[in-house]
Short mmCIF file of C-alpha atoms in Angstrom, two decimals:
data_model
loop_
_atom_site.label_atom_id
_atom_site.label_comp_id
_atom_site.label_asym_id
_atom_site.label_seq_id
_atom_site.Cartn_x
_atom_site.Cartn_y
_atom_site.Cartn_z
CA MET A 1 -30.77 -2.26 29.27
CA SER A 2 -31.01 1.13 27.57
CA ILE A 3 -28.76 1.74 24.62
CA ALA A 4 -27.76 5.26 23.66
CA VAL A 5 -28.41 6.36 20.11
CA ASP A 6 -25.15 6.85 18.30
CA PRO A 7 -24.95 10.37 16.81
CA ARG A 8 -22.71 8.99 14.06
CA GLU A 9 -25.85 7.59 12.46
CA LYS A 10 -26.50 10.83 10.64
CA ILE A 11 -23.20 10.75 8.74
CA TYR A 12 -24.24 7.54 7.03
CA GLN A 13 -26.92 9.37 5.05
CA PRO A 14 -24.56 10.12 2.17
CA PRO A 15 -24.29 13.78 1.25
CA ALA A 16 -23.74 14.92 -2.30
CA ALA A 17 -20.33 13.78 -3.52
CA PRO A 18 -17.73 16.56 -3.50
CA LEU A 19 -16.60 17.84 -6.88
CA THR A 20 -13.06 16.64 -6.14
CA SER A 21 -14.31 13.05 -6.22
CA TYR A 22 -14.76 13.30 -9.96
CA LEU A 23 -11.57 15.15 -10.89
CA PRO A 24 -8.98 13.31 -13.02
CA VAL A 25 -6.32 11.43 -11.03
CA VAL A 26 -7.89 12.46 -7.69
CA GLY A 27 -11.04 10.47 -8.47
CA GLN A 28 -12.88 9.32 -5.36
CA THR A 29 -9.71 9.30 -3.21
CA LEU A 30 -10.54 12.43 -1.19
CA GLU A 31 -14.16 11.37 -0.80
CA TYR A 32 -13.07 8.01 0.62
CA VAL A 33 -10.46 9.52 2.95
CA ASP A 34 -13.07 11.96 4.28
CA SER A 35 -15.69 9.25 5.00
CA PRO A 36 -15.17 5.65 3.83
CA LEU A 37 -18.57 4.39 4.96
CA SER A 38 -20.51 7.24 3.36
CA THR A 39 -18.59 6.62 0.14
CA MET A 40 -19.48 2.92 0.24
CA PHE A 41 -23.16 3.61 0.94
CA ARG A 42 -23.35 6.11 -1.88
CA ARG A 43 -21.83 3.76 -4.40
CA TYR A 44 -23.96 0.83 -3.27
CA ARG A 45 -27.20 2.81 -3.56
CA GLN A 46 -26.34 4.51 -6.84
CA TYR A 47 -24.50 1.77 -8.73
CA GLY A 48 -25.18 -1.52 -6.94
CA PRO A 49 -22.74 -4.11 -5.56
CA VAL A 50 -20.22 -3.87 -8.45
CA SER A 51 -18.96 -0.54 -9.80
CA GLU A 52 -15.83 1.29 -10.82
CA LEU A 53 -14.11 4.09 -8.93
CA ASN A 54 -10.94 6.09 -9.42
CA PHE A 55 -8.62 5.81 -6.45
CA LEU A 56 -4.99 6.89 -6.15
CA GLY A 57 -4.73 7.44 -9.87
CA ARG A 58 -6.03 4.01 -10.88
CA THR A 59 -9.41 2.55 -11.78
CA TRP A 60 -10.62 -0.03 -9.27
CA THR A 61 -13.66 -2.28 -9.28
CA ALA A 62 -15.50 -1.88 -5.98
CA LEU A 63 -17.29 -4.93 -4.53
CA LEU A 64 -19.95 -3.99 -1.99
CA GLY A 65 -22.37 -6.06 0.06
CA PRO A 66 -21.89 -9.61 1.37
CA ASP A 67 -22.83 -11.37 -1.90
CA ALA A 68 -20.16 -9.57 -3.94
CA CYS A 69 -17.55 -9.80 -1.18
CA GLN A 70 -18.20 -13.52 -0.76
CA ILE A 71 -17.36 -14.24 -4.40
CA ALA A 72 -14.00 -12.49 -4.19
CA LEU A 73 -13.05 -13.83 -0.75
CA GLN A 74 -14.02 -17.44 -1.42
CA ASN A 75 -12.48 -17.09 -4.88
CA PRO A 76 -13.73 -20.43 -6.27
CA GLU A 77 -12.28 -19.81 -9.76
CA LYS A 78 -8.96 -18.46 -8.42
CA ALA A 79 -9.53 -15.27 -10.37
CA PHE A 80 -8.59 -12.84 -7.56
CA ALA A 81 -5.02 -12.54 -6.30
CA ASN A 82 -3.84 -10.82 -3.12
CA GLY A 83 -0.23 -10.15 -4.03
CA PRO A 84 -0.69 -7.83 -7.01
CA GLY A 85 -3.62 -6.11 -5.28
CA TRP A 86 -1.97 -5.33 -1.96
CA GLY A 87 1.30 -5.02 -3.85
CA TYR A 88 0.06 -1.86 -5.54
CA LEU A 89 -0.60 -0.31 -2.12
CA VAL A 90 2.11 -1.61 0.21
CA GLY A 91 3.91 -4.37 -1.71
CA PRO A 92 7.52 -3.15 -1.41
CA PHE A 93 7.15 -2.69 2.35
CA PHE A 94 5.40 -5.95 3.28
CA ASP A 95 6.81 -7.94 0.40
CA ARG A 96 6.55 -11.73 0.71
CA GLY A 97 4.35 -11.46 3.79
CA LEU A 98 1.68 -14.15 3.96
CA MET A 99 -1.07 -11.70 2.97
CA LEU A 100 0.76 -10.97 -0.30
CA LEU A 101 1.21 -14.61 -1.36
CA ASP A 102 -1.28 -16.52 -3.49
CA PHE A 103 -2.52 -19.96 -4.45
CA ASP A 104 -0.05 -22.87 -4.00
CA GLU A 105 2.69 -20.65 -2.58
CA HIS A 106 0.30 -19.12 -0.08
CA LYS A 107 -0.96 -22.58 0.93
CA HIS A 108 2.61 -23.81 1.44
CA TYR A 109 3.65 -20.91 3.68
CA ARG A 110 0.36 -20.84 5.58
CA GLN A 111 0.69 -24.52 6.47
CA LEU A 112 4.23 -23.94 7.70
CA MET A 113 3.35 -20.81 9.68
CA GLN A 114 0.26 -22.40 11.21
CA GLU A 115 2.62 -24.21 13.57
CA ALA A 116 3.40 -20.85 15.19
CA PHE A 117 -0.31 -20.40 16.05
CA VAL A 118 -1.31 -23.82 17.39
CA ARG A 119 -3.01 -23.90 20.79
CA PRO A 120 0.05 -24.76 22.94
CA ARG A 121 2.02 -21.88 21.43
CA LEU A 122 -0.90 -19.48 21.86
CA GLU A 123 -1.12 -20.46 25.51
CA GLY A 124 2.59 -19.72 25.82
CA TYR A 125 2.13 -16.28 24.24
CA ALA A 126 -0.67 -15.63 26.76
CA ARG A 127 1.63 -16.53 29.67
CA THR A 128 4.11 -13.95 28.39
CA LEU A 129 1.48 -11.34 27.56
CA ALA A 130 -0.56 -11.30 30.76
CA PRO A 131 2.05 -9.92 33.21
CA LEU A 132 3.37 -7.48 30.59
CA VAL A 133 -0.12 -6.15 29.95
CA GLU A 134 -0.75 -5.83 33.70
CA SER A 135 2.48 -3.94 34.42
CA GLY A 136 2.12 -1.68 31.40
CA ILE A 137 -1.51 -0.68 31.94
CA SER A 138 -1.18 -0.28 35.72
CA ALA A 139 1.58 2.29 35.16
CA TRP A 140 -0.67 4.66 33.19
CA LYS A 141 -1.32 8.09 34.70
CA PRO A 142 -5.05 8.78 34.26
CA GLY A 143 -6.50 12.21 33.53
CA PRO A 144 -9.60 14.02 32.24
CA ALA A 145 -8.37 14.10 28.61
CA PHE A 146 -6.22 10.98 28.45
CA GLN A 147 -5.34 10.20 24.81
CA ILE A 148 -6.07 6.52 24.62
CA TYR A 149 -4.94 5.80 21.06
CA PRO A 150 -1.24 6.81 21.32
CA ALA A 151 -1.01 5.18 24.76
CA LEU A 152 -2.38 1.91 23.39
CA LYS A 153 -0.18 2.10 20.31
CA SER A 154 2.94 2.48 22.43
CA HIS A 155 1.81 -0.33 24.74
CA THR A 156 1.01 -2.78 21.94
CA LEU A 157 4.40 -2.11 20.35
CA ASP A 158 6.05 -3.03 23.65
CA LEU A 159 3.95 -6.19 23.77
CA ALA A 160 4.84 -7.08 20.20
CA THR A 161 8.52 -6.65 20.94
CA ASP A 162 8.35 -9.07 23.87
CA VAL A 163 5.81 -11.60 22.64
CA PHE A 164 6.92 -11.68 19.02
CA MET A 165 10.64 -11.33 19.60
CA GLY A 166 11.28 -12.44 23.17
CA GLY A 167 12.33 -8.94 24.12
CA ALA A 168 14.72 -6.61 22.36
CA GLU A 169 17.54 -6.87 24.82
CA LEU A 170 20.05 -6.04 22.09
CA ALA A 171 18.19 -2.93 20.95
CA GLU A 172 20.14 0.28 21.11
CA PRO A 173 18.76 3.27 23.05
CA GLY A 174 15.92 4.85 21.11
CA GLU A 175 15.83 2.07 18.52
CA LEU A 176 12.37 0.79 19.47
CA GLU A 177 10.95 4.26 18.86
CA ARG A 178 12.52 4.20 15.40
CA VAL A 179 11.03 0.73 14.82
CA ASN A 180 7.60 2.08 15.69
CA GLU A 181 8.03 5.01 13.30
CA ALA A 182 9.16 2.61 10.58
CA PHE A 183 6.00 0.51 10.95
CA VAL A 184 3.84 3.62 10.80
CA ASP A 185 5.65 4.85 7.67
CA CYS A 186 5.20 1.49 5.94
CA VAL A 187 1.46 1.44 6.65
CA LEU A 188 0.94 5.08 5.62
CA ALA A 189 2.52 4.36 2.23
CA ALA A 190 -0.76 2.74 1.14
CA ASN A 191 -2.14 6.16 0.23
CA GLY A 192 1.07 7.62 -1.11
CA TRP A 193 0.66 9.50 -4.38
CA LEU A 194 4.29 9.52 -5.58
CA ARG A 195 5.36 5.85 -5.79
CA ILE A 196 9.08 5.86 -6.57
CA ASN A 197 11.42 3.44 -4.79
CA LYS A 198 14.22 5.94 -4.40
CA PRO A 199 15.53 7.97 -1.44
CA MET A 200 12.80 10.66 -1.30
CA PRO A 201 12.32 11.15 2.46
CA LEU A 202 9.67 13.85 2.10
CA THR A 203 7.22 11.46 0.41
CA LYS A 204 5.23 8.68 2.09
CA TRP A 205 6.73 6.17 -0.34
CA GLY A 206 10.27 7.35 0.38
CA ARG A 207 9.81 7.23 4.16
CA ALA A 208 8.34 3.74 3.87
CA THR A 209 11.28 2.57 1.74
CA ARG A 210 13.65 3.76 4.44
CA GLY A 211 11.44 2.21 7.16
CA ARG A 212 11.46 -1.20 5.46
CA ARG A 213 15.28 -1.22 5.45
CA LEU A 214 15.37 -0.33 9.14
CA LEU A 215 12.97 -3.17 9.99
CA GLU A 216 14.98 -5.69 7.99
CA ASP A 217 18.23 -4.67 9.70
CA PHE A 218 16.61 -4.76 13.14
CA LEU A 219 15.19 -8.26 12.73
CA ARG A 220 18.24 -9.70 11.00
CA ARG A 221 20.40 -8.58 13.91
CA HIS A 222 18.13 -10.36 16.41
CA LEU A 223 17.58 -13.55 14.42
CA PRO A 224 20.73 -15.46 15.52
CA ALA A 225 19.89 -14.94 19.20
CA ARG A 226 16.33 -16.21 18.76
CA ARG A 227 17.58 -19.27 16.91
CA ALA A 228 20.28 -20.03 19.48
CA ASN A 229 18.10 -19.43 22.54
CA PRO A 230 14.46 -20.03 21.58
CA GLY A 231 11.72 -19.01 23.97
CA GLU A 232 7.92 -18.74 23.93
CA ASP A 233 7.93 -15.91 21.40
CA LEU A 234 6.74 -15.89 17.79
CA PHE A 235 10.20 -15.13 16.37
CA SER A 236 11.57 -18.26 18.06
CA ALA A 237 8.60 -20.28 16.82
CA LEU A 238 9.18 -19.19 13.21
CA CYS A 239 12.88 -20.02 13.50
CA GLN A 240 12.02 -23.49 14.80
CA VAL A 241 9.45 -24.03 12.05
CA ALA A 242 11.95 -22.90 9.45
CA ASP A 243 14.71 -25.18 10.71
CA ALA A 244 12.34 -28.16 10.95
CA SER A 245 10.76 -27.69 7.52
CA GLY A 246 13.70 -26.51 5.49
CA GLY A 247 11.16 -24.52 3.52
CA ILE A 248 11.71 -21.08 5.06
CA ASP A 249 15.05 -19.29 4.89
CA ASP A 250 16.18 -16.30 6.93
CA ASP A 251 14.82 -13.80 4.41
CA ASP A 252 11.43 -15.54 4.58
CA ILE A 253 11.43 -15.36 8.38
CA ILE A 254 12.17 -11.63 8.27
CA ASN A 255 9.49 -11.00 5.63
CA GLN A 256 6.87 -12.84 7.68
CA MET A 257 7.92 -11.14 10.93
CA ILE A 258 7.58 -7.67 9.40
CA PHE A 259 4.13 -8.54 8.11
CA LEU A 260 2.97 -10.17 11.36
CA LEU A 261 4.30 -7.37 13.55
CA MET A 262 2.43 -4.84 11.43
CA ALA A 263 -0.77 -6.89 11.43
CA ALA A 264 -0.76 -7.55 15.19
CA HIS A 265 0.47 -4.12 16.30
CA ASP A 266 -1.88 -1.90 14.29
CA THR A 267 -5.01 -4.02 14.27
CA THR A 268 -4.87 -4.73 18.02
CA THR A 269 -4.43 -1.02 18.74
CA SER A 270 -7.42 -0.21 16.52
CA THR A 271 -9.61 -2.91 18.07
CA VAL A 272 -8.95 -1.94 21.69
CA THR A 273 -9.34 1.76 20.88
CA SER A 274 -12.79 1.05 19.43
CA MET A 275 -13.78 -1.02 22.47
CA VAL A 276 -12.67 1.75 24.84
CA TYR A 277 -14.65 4.29 22.82
CA GLU A 278 -17.86 2.29 22.81
CA LEU A 279 -17.62 1.29 26.49
CA GLY A 280 -16.92 4.92 27.37
CA ARG A 281 -20.29 5.78 25.84
CA ASP A 282 -22.18 2.85 27.34
CA LEU A 283 -21.31 2.67 31.04
CA GLN A 284 -23.69 -0.21 31.72
CA TRP A 285 -21.80 -2.47 29.35
CA GLN A 286 -18.52 -1.20 30.77
CA GLU A 287 -19.61 -2.25 34.26
CA ARG A 288 -20.89 -5.62 33.05
CA CYS A 289 -17.52 -6.40 31.53
CA ARG A 290 -15.64 -5.05 34.55
CA GLN A 291 -17.43 -7.33 37.01
CA GLN A 292 -16.42 -10.39 34.99
CA CYS A 293 -12.84 -9.18 34.55
CA LEU A 294 -12.37 -8.47 38.26
CA GLU A 295 -12.89 -12.18 38.87
CA LEU A 296 -9.93 -13.08 36.65
CA GLY A 297 -7.05 -11.73 38.69
CA PRO A 298 -4.01 -9.90 37.27
CA ASN A 299 -2.63 -12.68 35.04
CA PRO A 300 -5.47 -14.54 33.34
CA THR A 301 -4.68 -17.56 31.19
CA MET A 302 -5.88 -17.92 27.64
CA ALA A 303 -8.66 -20.27 28.74
CA GLU A 304 -9.81 -17.84 31.44
CA ILE A 305 -9.94 -14.81 29.16
CA GLU A 306 -11.88 -16.79 26.57
CA LYS A 307 -14.63 -17.47 29.12
CA VAL A 308 -15.45 -13.78 29.66
CA ALA A 309 -18.62 -13.86 27.59
CA ASP A 310 -19.50 -10.15 27.66
CA LEU A 311 -15.97 -9.17 26.65
CA ASP A 312 -16.31 -11.35 23.58
CA LEU A 313 -19.65 -9.77 22.64
CA VAL A 314 -18.24 -6.27 23.04
CA MET A 315 -15.20 -7.05 20.92
CA LYS A 316 -17.30 -8.50 18.10
CA GLU A 317 -19.60 -5.48 18.11
CA ALA A 318 -16.66 -3.06 18.13
CA LEU A 319 -15.15 -4.93 15.17
CA ARG A 320 -18.48 -4.69 13.37
CA LEU A 321 -18.78 -0.94 13.84
CA HIS A 322 -15.08 -0.17 13.42
CA PRO A 323 -13.28 -2.88 11.40
CA PRO A 324 -9.52 -2.19 11.51
CA VAL A 325 -9.22 -3.09 7.80
CA PRO A 326 -12.32 -1.70 6.03
CA VAL A 327 -11.12 -2.55 2.50
CA LEU A 328 -9.21 -5.53 1.08
CA ALA A 329 -7.15 -5.24 -2.10
CA ARG A 330 -7.15 -7.78 -4.93
CA ARG A 331 -6.25 -7.94 -8.63
CA THR A 332 -7.84 -10.25 -11.15
CA VAL A 333 -5.49 -12.73 -12.82
CA LYS A 334 -8.04 -13.75 -15.44
CA ASP A 335 -11.38 -12.59 -16.78
CA THR A 336 -14.16 -13.25 -14.30
CA GLU A 337 -17.69 -12.24 -13.38
CA VAL A 338 -19.26 -10.99 -10.14
CA LEU A 339 -23.06 -10.93 -9.91
CA GLY A 340 -23.39 -10.70 -13.67
CA VAL A 341 -20.76 -7.96 -14.13
CA ARG A 342 -17.67 -8.85 -16.16
CA ILE A 343 -14.31 -7.93 -14.65
CA PRO A 344 -11.30 -8.23 -17.00
CA ALA A 345 -7.95 -9.75 -16.11
CA GLY A 346 -5.47 -7.33 -14.58
CA GLN A 347 -8.13 -5.21 -12.87
CA LEU A 348 -7.51 -3.80 -9.38
CA VAL A 349 -10.39 -4.75 -7.08
CA ALA A 350 -11.44 -3.17 -3.77
CA VAL A 351 -13.37 -5.67 -1.61
CA MET A 352 -15.28 -3.55 0.93
CA PRO A 353 -16.64 -5.72 3.79
CA MET A 354 -17.13 -2.68 6.04
CA LEU A 355 -20.37 -1.81 4.27
CA SER A 356 -21.82 -5.27 4.97
CA HIS A 357 -21.41 -4.56 8.71
CA HIS A 358 -23.83 -1.63 8.44
CA LEU A 359 -26.55 -2.80 6.05
CA PRO A 360 -29.99 -2.76 7.73
CA GLU A 361 -31.13 -5.81 5.79
CA TYR A 362 -28.67 -7.89 7.82
CA TRP A 363 -28.49 -6.01 11.16
CA SER A 364 -31.17 -4.50 13.38
CA ASP A 365 -30.47 -0.79 14.03
CA PRO A 366 -26.97 -1.22 12.57
CA GLU A 367 -25.58 2.10 13.85
CA ILE A 368 -26.44 1.28 17.48
CA PHE A 369 -23.83 -0.27 19.77
CA ASP A 370 -25.60 -3.47 20.76
CA PRO A 371 -23.23 -6.33 21.70
CA GLU A 372 -26.12 -8.70 22.41
CA ARG A 373 -26.78 -8.93 18.67
CA PHE A 374 -23.96 -11.55 18.78
CA SER A 375 -25.52 -13.52 21.66
CA ASP A 376 -26.61 -17.11 21.13
CA GLU A 377 -30.25 -16.02 21.21
CA ARG A 378 -29.86 -13.51 18.36
CA ARG A 379 -26.72 -14.23 16.29
CA GLU A 380 -27.37 -11.49 13.76
CA ASP A 381 -23.97 -12.26 12.26
CA LYS A 382 -25.58 -15.42 10.88
CA SER A 383 -27.95 -13.38 8.70
CA HIS A 384 -25.46 -13.94 5.87
CA ARG A 385 -22.26 -15.95 5.85
CA PHE A 386 -20.33 -12.78 4.94
CA ALA A 387 -22.36 -10.21 6.90
CA TRP A 388 -19.51 -9.96 9.46
CA GLU A 389 -15.95 -10.39 8.19
CA PRO A 390 -13.50 -8.19 10.13
CA PHE A 391 -10.77 -10.82 9.62
CA GLY A 392 -11.40 -11.41 5.92
CA GLY A 393 -12.58 -14.73 4.55
CA GLY A 394 -11.64 -17.73 2.47
CA VAL A 395 -8.11 -19.11 2.42
CA HIS A 396 -6.73 -15.66 3.30
CA LYS A 397 -8.70 -15.33 6.53
CA CYS A 398 -6.41 -13.87 9.19
CA LEU A 399 -3.98 -16.53 10.43
CA GLY A 400 -3.47 -14.69 13.73
CA MET A 401 -7.17 -14.09 14.45
CA ILE A 402 -7.21 -16.06 17.71
CA PHE A 403 -4.01 -14.41 18.89
CA ALA A 404 -5.40 -10.94 18.07
CA ASN A 405 -8.61 -11.68 19.97
CA MET A 406 -6.68 -12.90 22.99
CA GLU A 407 -4.34 -9.91 23.10
CA SER A 408 -7.18 -7.40 22.67
CA LYS A 409 -9.16 -8.99 25.50
CA LEU A 410 -6.14 -9.12 27.81
CA VAL A 411 -5.46 -5.41 27.29
CA LEU A 412 -9.09 -4.37 27.76
CA SER A 413 -9.52 -6.58 30.83
CA ALA A 414 -6.51 -4.88 32.44
CA LEU A 415 -7.98 -1.47 31.66
CA LEU A 416 -11.28 -2.50 33.24
CA ARG A 417 -9.54 -3.77 36.39
CA HIS A 418 -7.54 -0.56 36.91
CA PHE A 419 -9.66 2.26 35.50
CA GLU A 420 -13.08 3.53 34.63
CA TRP A 421 -13.70 6.03 31.86
CA SER A 422 -16.33 7.97 29.98
CA VAL A 423 -16.73 9.58 26.57
CA PRO A 424 -19.37 12.26 25.81
CA LEU A 425 -22.29 10.89 23.82
CA ASP A 426 -22.07 13.78 21.38
CA TYR A 427 -18.37 13.17 20.67
CA THR A 428 -17.34 11.48 17.42
CA PRO A 429 -13.59 11.05 16.92
CA PRO A 430 -12.20 12.72 13.80
CA MET A 431 -10.93 9.68 11.93
CA ARG A 432 -7.93 9.62 9.62
CA ASN A 433 -8.39 7.16 6.78
CA ASP A 434 -5.19 7.63 4.82
CA SER A 435 -4.02 4.19 6.03
CA LEU A 436 -5.70 1.95 8.61
CA PRO A 437 -8.29 4.20 10.30
CA TYR A 438 -7.28 5.94 13.52
CA PRO A 439 -8.52 8.94 15.57
CA ALA A 440 -6.61 12.06 14.61
CA ASP A 441 -7.13 13.60 18.07
CA GLY A 442 -5.84 10.52 19.91
CA LEU A 443 -9.37 9.83 21.27
CA PRO A 444 -9.32 11.71 24.59
CA VAL A 445 -11.27 9.99 27.38
CA ASP A 446 -11.94 10.89 30.99
CA LEU A 447 -9.80 8.15 32.54
CA ARG A 448 -10.09 7.69 36.31
CA PRO A 449 -8.58 5.20 38.80
CA LEU A 450 -11.07 2.48 39.64
CA ASP A 451 -12.71 2.68 43.05
CA ARG A 452 -12.33 -1.02 43.81
CA ASN A 453 -14.59 -0.97 46.86
CA ARG A 454 -17.43 0.52 44.83
CA ALA A 455 -16.71 -1.81 41.91
CA ARG A 456 -16.85 -4.91 44.12
CA ALA A 457 -20.04 -3.65 45.75
CA ASN A 458 -21.69 -3.59 42.34
#
């Protein structure tokens, strides 16, 4: 199989840092927002795996490369805490979510919430998801410049509403659109400069504060119905877990739902968008995956979607090249040391696993889209235990990882069964990195209805 050379490769030869990257307060913020990976490469080559950078008005310690990331993620001395790290970025808006809890409290809530992600419940979510994915994707109107990112974002929000909440039958007209905007505002607050928890609607922080209140009100209004009439949705599962354990009250349920909705909605959108982009550039892999997906039928079960081997390889490679969360936030709670460098207590720490995904000492031709690097014969992800960590690592590894994989594969398999698409090889989407990365132009693709007779003949 021939693999096209990715023209993005040239941007990973770091140019000279812009002068703005060294200005007071601004620091390296603008450099990172312009090109996160180039920033990481530059720092790694100039300063090694542990260095300091100024970001959003604060000094952070950057951890680069799998050895440094492993120490922080495994956290054997319990020196790194999630809550005060992520709390600086998005704490008020995803407060008390599982990602922002630490140590014994995190362990307690994770054990309780794990019940919502056991295999029987995941299979139930798949039964709900499959027909919704099929009906949503089949209704798309293809075109030569179809913007895939906003279409997927809208679709995954609809899926989250049904699978996480059992439908929003009580939602008022237009309320789901406001819910979507509220989630976006909360995520965008991560790179807000003016961090004042007061009604300042023109600032990112102010819009996120208002968005958090809207999300709380929305979920609190639906909670009694989910408790009284539980279904196969995540909201019902959390209510049942809470009632059975006595360890989660209504405020806890709402906090966890806001966090989980954000995590599932945005990361799934990002993952599928990346898969569509890469398959639009490599039509041979697109056809390989399509042939396997056509055998599934319109409503595949969880077990069936898991058996589509090529789809799994493509997803892993897309997550390697385009991790939805390129940086993880921590703060030290005591003095510690990483690879011989002392880090004092109270220091903000940026764990940057994205760089590990691109280092040539762990991956062959790392800028090339090559899903077979994850095949049983090659398993390049085993070159280092932390060479590939799109879901984090250690005790904070993503609780909903299996769910996210399943949803992403269901959406892409529906796309493959209904459409074919292409992306010019010389096109690189202009990425926005002021929150989770996303294509500023919506990622236009040439989306066409699938010629099923031709597809079956192949």
